Structures are given as C-alpha cells and as structure tokens.
Amino acid sequence: NKYRNALFDAYSHYCKANEIQWVRPRVKTEAYPVKIPTEENIDKIIACASLKYAAIFHLSKHGLRPDEISKITLRDLDLSSGVLSVRTSKMGLERTLKLKREAFDLLRDYVNRCQLSNLTERLFASSKTIRDSWRVKRTKAYQRFKNPELLKIRLYDLRHWFGTTQYIQTRDIFHVKYLMGHRN
C-alpha cells in the first residue's frame, strides 16, 4: 500500500505540473494487526540483558513508553512499597503503578548497585538509547535461542502486550486506559 500510494502521489504531481485531469483512485487500506508477543519470548530477550536493561525492559512490560522510562527519578519510586509514579508523555495522564515483584527487585538492585542517591537525577538513559539497546539485546537473544520470532518483537510491543493482558484480566477498558496513561 505504501508503494502504491507513493506512485499515486508522484503521478498526481506529474498531472498537476502538466495540467492533466486525473482523479486519484480510492484504495481500501487495511490496518495491520498488532501482533502481541508471548511473555516467554519477551523474557528470553530480557534474559540477555544486563541488570540495568533488564530493569528497563521489565518497566516496559508495565506499559511504560521508552520516554517515560527515561524520565524516572528516585523521587518517582517508592523503594519500600514498589510503587512508581509515572510522569507521562504524549499529552497523556500521569499515573501510579504497583510494580510486579520481579521488576521491583531488579529496579531496587539497580539503584543499590549503582549507589544512586540524588532524588532528581534520571535513573536511565534517553529513549533512543533504550530503543537501540532493545535491538541489540533482541539480536543477542535470537543468536542464543535461534528463534526468528524474537527478531519481530519491537520494544513498543511490550506496551501492547501489557495493555492486552490487562484487558483480558479485567475486561475494564477504562482501567486499562489509566494504566497505559491514555486520556478518556
């Protein structure tokens, strides 16, 4: 569809420049379905990551966008109860999430190992660095497990996985929207 639309655009410019009458045909486009990865495959990729990136990728499994993860500071994290306050992006809503045990433990170990104490300093790298690291770890996991399905999993698919699993569990779209940081 992209190629066909590019041809239509080019021909439209040609017709306009040469004053030729032409009506662009309407093309029915089909949305590509979002393919939700399995948790097993996600965990295989995370297993190939260092402590820092394992914590980051587990936060992605909580529905956080890469730029939301890059904004996390110690002030946003309650190390005693495992609650994370997420400052949103993309004009979404701020939200508070209770972290799963594994993600909380990884995050606490990362903070302790790096001896982080500045409440306002960001804990993680930029969203671009996070996305680039995902690609590296995904390739490493593919080489280790020889599973080509791993190469198809994008970092944003972890967010889709979270939203889908939460909806299946609760059947409450408004709760899922809150967890994802969407406005109603």
PDB file of C-alpha atoms in Angstrom:
ATOM      1  CA  ASN A   1       0.000   0.000   0.000  1.00  0.00           C
ATOM      2  CA  LYS A   2       2.811   2.448   0.769  1.00  0.00           C
ATOM      3  CA  TYR A   3       4.431   1.825  -2.587  1.00  0.00           C
ATOM      4  CA  ARG A   4       1.138   2.212  -4.441  1.00  0.00           C
ATOM      5  CA  ASN A   5       0.343   5.434  -2.588  1.00  0.00           C
ATOM      6  CA  ALA A   6       3.792   6.799  -3.379  1.00  0.00           C
ATOM      7  CA  LEU A   7       3.161   6.095  -7.065  1.00  0.00           C
ATOM      8  CA  PHE A   8      -0.224   7.816  -6.868  1.00  0.00           C
ATOM      9  CA  ASP A   9       1.386  10.845  -5.223  1.00  0.00           C
ATOM     10  CA  ALA A  10       4.097  11.044  -7.863  1.00  0.00           C
ATOM     11  CA  TYR A  11       1.577  10.733 -10.689  1.00  0.00           C
ATOM     12  CA  SER A  12      -0.658  13.375  -9.058  1.00  0.00           C
ATOM     13  CA  HIS A  13       2.279  15.821  -9.018  1.00  0.00           C
ATOM     14  CA  TYR A  14       3.065  14.984 -12.648  1.00  0.00           C
ATOM     15  CA  CYS A  15      -0.563  15.581 -13.698  1.00  0.00           C
ATOM     16  CA  LYS A  16      -0.752  18.841 -11.781  1.00  0.00           C
ATOM     17  CA  ALA A  17       2.512  20.114 -13.311  1.00  0.00           C
ATOM     18  CA  ASN A  18       1.338  19.225 -16.824  1.00  0.00           C
ATOM     19  CA  GLU A  19      -2.271  20.351 -16.251  1.00  0.00           C
ATOM     20  CA  ILE A  20      -3.674  16.881 -16.904  1.00  0.00           C
ATOM     21  CA  GLN A  21      -7.012  15.945 -15.416  1.00  0.00           C
ATOM     22  CA  TRP A  22      -6.725  12.861 -13.248  1.00  0.00           C
ATOM     23  CA  VAL A  23      -8.745  11.549 -10.356  1.00  0.00           C
ATOM     24  CA  ARG A  24      -6.804   9.564  -7.831  1.00  0.00           C
ATOM     25  CA  PRO A  25      -8.446   6.172  -7.275  1.00  0.00           C
ATOM     26  CA  ARG A  26      -9.625   5.369  -3.799  1.00  0.00           C
ATOM     27  CA  VAL A  27      -7.764   2.473  -2.301  1.00  0.00           C
ATOM     28  CA  LYS A  28      -9.135   0.491   0.581  1.00  0.00           C
ATOM     29  CA  THR A  29      -6.355   0.158   3.113  1.00  0.00           C
ATOM     30  CA  GLU A  30      -6.346  -2.478   5.755  1.00  0.00           C
ATOM     31  CA  ALA A  31      -4.896  -1.844   9.154  1.00  0.00           C
ATOM     32  CA  TYR A  32      -2.052  -4.100  10.105  1.00  0.00           C
ATOM     33  CA  PRO A  33      -2.970  -6.104  13.172  1.00  0.00           C
ATOM     34  CA  VAL A  34      -0.735  -5.634  16.166  1.00  0.00           C
ATOM     35  CA  LYS A  35       0.920  -8.943  16.902  1.00  0.00           C
ATOM     36  CA  ILE A  36       1.250  -9.489  20.603  1.00  0.00           C
ATOM     37  CA  PRO A  37       4.374 -11.442  21.569  1.00  0.00           C
ATOM     38  CA  THR A  38       4.302 -14.167  24.153  1.00  0.00           C
ATOM     39  CA  GLU A  39       5.645 -13.430  27.611  1.00  0.00           C
ATOM     40  CA  GLU A  40       8.048 -16.327  27.171  1.00  0.00           C
ATOM     41  CA  ASN A  41       9.655 -14.683  24.141  1.00  0.00           C
ATOM     42  CA  ILE A  42       9.800 -11.295  25.870  1.00  0.00           C
ATOM     43  CA  ASP A  43      11.515 -12.904  28.858  1.00  0.00           C
ATOM     44  CA  LYS A  44      14.061 -14.588  26.571  1.00  0.00           C
ATOM     45  CA  ILE A  45      15.137 -11.166  25.318  1.00  0.00           C
ATOM     46  CA  ILE A  46      15.226  -9.726  28.824  1.00  0.00           C
ATOM     47  CA  ALA A  47      17.370 -12.680  29.951  1.00  0.00           C
ATOM     48  CA  CYS A  48      20.086 -11.483  27.568  1.00  0.00           C
ATOM     49  CA  ALA A  49      20.185  -8.006  29.120  1.00  0.00           C
ATOM     50  CA  SER A  50      22.329  -6.550  31.881  1.00  0.00           C
ATOM     51  CA  LEU A  51      20.783  -5.634  35.231  1.00  0.00           C
ATOM     52  CA  LYS A  52      20.130  -2.062  34.092  1.00  0.00           C
ATOM     53  CA  TYR A  53      18.398  -3.007  30.856  1.00  0.00           C
ATOM     54  CA  ALA A  54      16.551  -5.922  32.425  1.00  0.00           C
ATOM     55  CA  ALA A  55      15.035  -3.377  34.836  1.00  0.00           C
ATOM     56  CA  ILE A  56      14.203  -1.047  31.942  1.00  0.00           C
ATOM     57  CA  PHE A  57      12.592  -3.797  29.872  1.00  0.00           C
ATOM     58  CA  HIS A  58      10.574  -5.018  32.857  1.00  0.00           C
ATOM     59  CA  LEU A  59       9.274  -1.469  33.242  1.00  0.00           C
ATOM     60  CA  SER A  60       8.259  -1.642  29.577  1.00  0.00           C
ATOM     61  CA  LYS A  61       6.298  -4.766  30.496  1.00  0.00           C
ATOM     62  CA  HIS A  62       4.287  -2.463  32.801  1.00  0.00           C
ATOM     63  CA  GLY A  63       3.117  -0.434  29.811  1.00  0.00           C
ATOM     64  CA  LEU A  64       5.622   2.399  30.051  1.00  0.00           C
ATOM     65  CA  ARG A  65       6.825   4.191  26.941  1.00  0.00           C
ATOM     66  CA  PRO A  66      10.605   4.483  26.458  1.00  0.00           C
ATOM     67  CA  ASP A  67      10.493   8.240  27.047  1.00  0.00           C
ATOM     68  CA  GLU A  68       8.514   7.728  30.275  1.00  0.00           C
ATOM     69  CA  ILE A  69      11.191   5.321  31.472  1.00  0.00           C
ATOM     70  CA  SER A  70      13.934   7.800  30.626  1.00  0.00           C
ATOM     71  CA  LYS A  71      12.259  10.403  32.895  1.00  0.00           C
ATOM     72  CA  ILE A  72      12.163   8.211  36.031  1.00  0.00           C
ATOM     73  CA  THR A  73      13.982   9.592  39.068  1.00  0.00           C
ATOM     74  CA  LEU A  74      14.347   8.261  42.611  1.00  0.00           C
ATOM     75  CA  ARG A  75      11.638  10.699  43.650  1.00  0.00           C
ATOM     76  CA  ASP A  76       9.184   8.781  41.421  1.00  0.00           C
ATOM     77  CA  LEU A  77       9.993   5.441  43.015  1.00  0.00           C
ATOM     78  CA  ASP A  78       8.927   4.219  46.437  1.00  0.00           C
ATOM     79  CA  LEU A  79      11.551   1.600  47.299  1.00  0.00           C
ATOM     80  CA  SER A  80       9.637   0.345  50.311  1.00  0.00           C
ATOM     81  CA  SER A  81       6.287  -0.427  48.663  1.00  0.00           C
ATOM     82  CA  GLY A  82       7.185  -0.902  44.983  1.00  0.00           C
ATOM     83  CA  VAL A  83       5.017   1.950  43.708  1.00  0.00           C
ATOM     84  CA  LEU A  84       6.136   4.003  40.724  1.00  0.00           C
ATOM     85  CA  SER A  85       4.743   7.422  39.808  1.00  0.00           C
ATOM     86  CA  VAL A  86       4.939   7.813  36.050  1.00  0.00           C
ATOM     87  CA  ARG A  87       5.329  11.242  34.522  1.00  0.00           C
ATOM     88  CA  THR A  88       3.689  10.867  31.187  1.00  0.00           C
ATOM     89  CA  SER A  89       4.477  11.833  27.647  1.00  0.00           C
ATOM     90  CA  LYS A  90       2.445  12.401  24.505  1.00  0.00           C
ATOM     91  CA  MET A  91      -0.101  14.532  26.406  1.00  0.00           C
ATOM     92  CA  GLY A  92      -1.229  11.513  28.415  1.00  0.00           C
ATOM     93  CA  LEU A  93      -2.146  11.232  32.064  1.00  0.00           C
ATOM     94  CA  GLU A  94       0.266  10.796  34.927  1.00  0.00           C
ATOM     95  CA  ARG A  95      -0.356   7.581  36.789  1.00  0.00           C
ATOM     96  CA  THR A  96       0.797   5.470  39.706  1.00  0.00           C
ATOM     97  CA  LEU A  97       1.660   1.806  39.162  1.00  0.00           C
ATOM     98  CA  LYS A  98       2.283  -1.011  41.599  1.00  0.00           C
ATOM     99  CA  LEU A  99       5.294  -2.851  40.176  1.00  0.00           C
ATOM    100  CA  LYS A 100       5.383  -6.615  39.949  1.00  0.00           C
ATOM    101  CA  ARG A 101       7.840  -8.265  42.298  1.00  0.00           C
ATOM    102  CA  GLU A 102      10.436  -9.153  39.652  1.00  0.00           C
ATOM    103  CA  ALA A 103      10.519  -5.622  38.190  1.00  0.00           C
ATOM    104  CA  PHE A 104      10.651  -4.060  41.645  1.00  0.00           C
ATOM    105  CA  ASP A 105      13.521  -6.311  42.761  1.00  0.00           C
ATOM    106  CA  LEU A 106      15.527  -5.560  39.611  1.00  0.00           C
ATOM    107  CA  LEU A 107      14.956  -1.841  39.986  1.00  0.00           C
ATOM    108  CA  ARG A 108      15.899  -1.871  43.679  1.00  0.00           C
ATOM    109  CA  ASP A 109      19.058  -3.915  42.945  1.00  0.00           C
ATOM    110  CA  TYR A 110      19.999  -1.482  40.164  1.00  0.00           C
ATOM    111  CA  VAL A 111      19.572   1.540  42.450  1.00  0.00           C
ATOM    112  CA  ASN A 112      21.563  -0.125  45.246  1.00  0.00           C
ATOM    113  CA  ARG A 113      24.347  -1.418  42.998  1.00  0.00           C
ATOM    114  CA  CYS A 114      24.820   1.971  41.329  1.00  0.00           C
ATOM    115  CA  GLN A 115      24.525   3.714  44.724  1.00  0.00           C
ATOM    116  CA  LEU A 116      22.066   6.236  43.339  1.00  0.00           C
ATOM    117  CA  SER A 117      21.001   8.840  45.896  1.00  0.00           C
ATOM    118  CA  ASN A 118      20.177  12.063  44.014  1.00  0.00           C
ATOM    119  CA  LEU A 119      16.376  12.298  44.070  1.00  0.00           C
ATOM    120  CA  THR A 120      16.128  14.418  40.916  1.00  0.00           C
ATOM    121  CA  GLU A 121      18.710  12.688  38.713  1.00  0.00           C
ATOM    122  CA  ARG A 122      17.302  10.460  35.978  1.00  0.00           C
ATOM    123  CA  LEU A 123      17.954   6.765  36.550  1.00  0.00           C
ATOM    124  CA  PHE A 124      18.129   5.686  32.918  1.00  0.00           C
ATOM    125  CA  ALA A 125      19.404   6.777  29.534  1.00  0.00           C
ATOM    126  CA  SER A 126      17.464   8.529  26.787  1.00  0.00           C
ATOM    127  CA  SER A 127      14.602   6.828  24.982  1.00  0.00           C
ATOM    128  CA  LYS A 128      16.746   6.500  21.845  1.00  0.00           C
ATOM    129  CA  THR A 129      19.426   4.648  23.805  1.00  0.00           C
ATOM    130  CA  ILE A 130      16.769   2.393  25.328  1.00  0.00           C
ATOM    131  CA  ARG A 131      15.346   1.553  21.882  1.00  0.00           C
ATOM    132  CA  ASP A 132      18.830   0.916  20.454  1.00  0.00           C
ATOM    133  CA  SER A 133      19.675  -1.363  23.384  1.00  0.00           C
ATOM    134  CA  TRP A 134      16.460  -3.313  22.818  1.00  0.00           C
ATOM    135  CA  ARG A 135      17.535  -4.042  19.252  1.00  0.00           C
ATOM    136  CA  VAL A 136      20.968  -5.212  20.411  1.00  0.00           C
ATOM    137  CA  LYS A 137      19.537  -7.466  23.138  1.00  0.00           C
ATOM    138  CA  ARG A 138      16.889  -8.819  20.762  1.00  0.00           C
ATOM    139  CA  THR A 139      19.590  -9.816  18.263  1.00  0.00           C
ATOM    140  CA  LYS A 140      21.640 -11.369  21.054  1.00  0.00           C
ATOM    141  CA  ALA A 141      18.603 -13.387  22.172  1.00  0.00           C
ATOM    142  CA  TYR A 142      17.992 -14.536  18.591  1.00  0.00           C
ATOM    143  CA  GLN A 143      21.581 -15.746  18.310  1.00  0.00           C
ATOM    144  CA  ARG A 144      21.315 -17.528  21.647  1.00  0.00           C
ATOM    145  CA  PHE A 145      17.883 -19.172  21.218  1.00  0.00           C
ATOM    146  CA  LYS A 146      17.764 -19.426  17.383  1.00  0.00           C
ATOM    147  CA  ASN A 147      14.132 -18.279  17.405  1.00  0.00           C
ATOM    148  CA  PRO A 148      13.306 -15.931  14.489  1.00  0.00           C
ATOM    149  CA  GLU A 149      10.116 -14.789  16.257  1.00  0.00           C
ATOM    150  CA  LEU A 150      12.332 -12.841  18.674  1.00  0.00           C
ATOM    151  CA  LEU A 151      13.500 -10.546  15.875  1.00  0.00           C
ATOM    152  CA  LYS A 152       9.904  -9.466  15.231  1.00  0.00           C
ATOM    153  CA  ILE A 153       9.326  -8.133  18.739  1.00  0.00           C
ATOM    154  CA  ARG A 154       9.636  -4.354  18.943  1.00  0.00           C
ATOM    155  CA  LEU A 155      10.146  -2.560  22.246  1.00  0.00           C
ATOM    156  CA  TYR A 156       6.715  -0.950  21.905  1.00  0.00           C
ATOM    157  CA  ASP A 157       5.195  -4.445  21.624  1.00  0.00           C
ATOM    158  CA  LEU A 158       5.859  -4.862  25.348  1.00  0.00           C
ATOM    159  CA  ARG A 159       3.451  -1.975  25.921  1.00  0.00           C
ATOM    160  CA  HIS A 160       0.896  -3.651  23.637  1.00  0.00           C
ATOM    161  CA  TRP A 161       1.411  -6.941  25.474  1.00  0.00           C
ATOM    162  CA  PHE A 162       0.743  -5.216  28.806  1.00  0.00           C
ATOM    163  CA  GLY A 163      -2.402  -3.486  27.598  1.00  0.00           C
ATOM    164  CA  THR A 164      -3.772  -6.669  26.066  1.00  0.00           C
ATOM    165  CA  THR A 165      -3.067  -8.850  29.092  1.00  0.00           C
ATOM    166  CA  GLN A 166      -4.566  -6.259  31.453  1.00  0.00           C
ATOM    167  CA  TYR A 167      -7.700  -6.051  29.340  1.00  0.00           C
ATOM    168  CA  ILE A 168      -8.028  -9.849  29.228  1.00  0.00           C
ATOM    169  CA  GLN A 169      -7.709  -9.973  33.032  1.00  0.00           C
ATOM    170  CA  THR A 170     -10.082  -7.127  33.896  1.00  0.00           C
ATOM    171  CA  ARG A 171     -12.301  -6.512  30.829  1.00  0.00           C
ATOM    172  CA  ASP A 172     -12.315  -2.902  32.040  1.00  0.00           C
ATOM    173  CA  ILE A 173     -11.204  -0.596  29.226  1.00  0.00           C
ATOM    174  CA  PHE A 174     -11.141   2.468  31.494  1.00  0.00           C
ATOM    175  CA  HIS A 175      -8.789   0.778  33.942  1.00  0.00           C
ATOM    176  CA  VAL A 176      -6.516  -0.244  31.064  1.00  0.00           C
ATOM    177  CA  LYS A 177      -6.575   3.312  29.697  1.00  0.00           C
ATOM    178  CA  TYR A 178      -5.499   4.590  33.112  1.00  0.00           C
ATOM    179  CA  LEU A 179      -2.663   2.042  33.357  1.00  0.00           C
ATOM    180  CA  MET A 180      -1.479   2.991  29.865  1.00  0.00           C
ATOM    181  CA  GLY A 181      -1.687   6.739  30.554  1.00  0.00           C
ATOM    182  CA  HIS A 182      -4.376   7.409  27.935  1.00  0.00           C
ATOM    183  CA  ARG A 183      -6.937  10.154  28.300  1.00  0.00           C
ATOM    184  CA  ASN A 184     -10.587   9.019  28.229  1.00  0.00           C
TER     185      ASN A 184
END
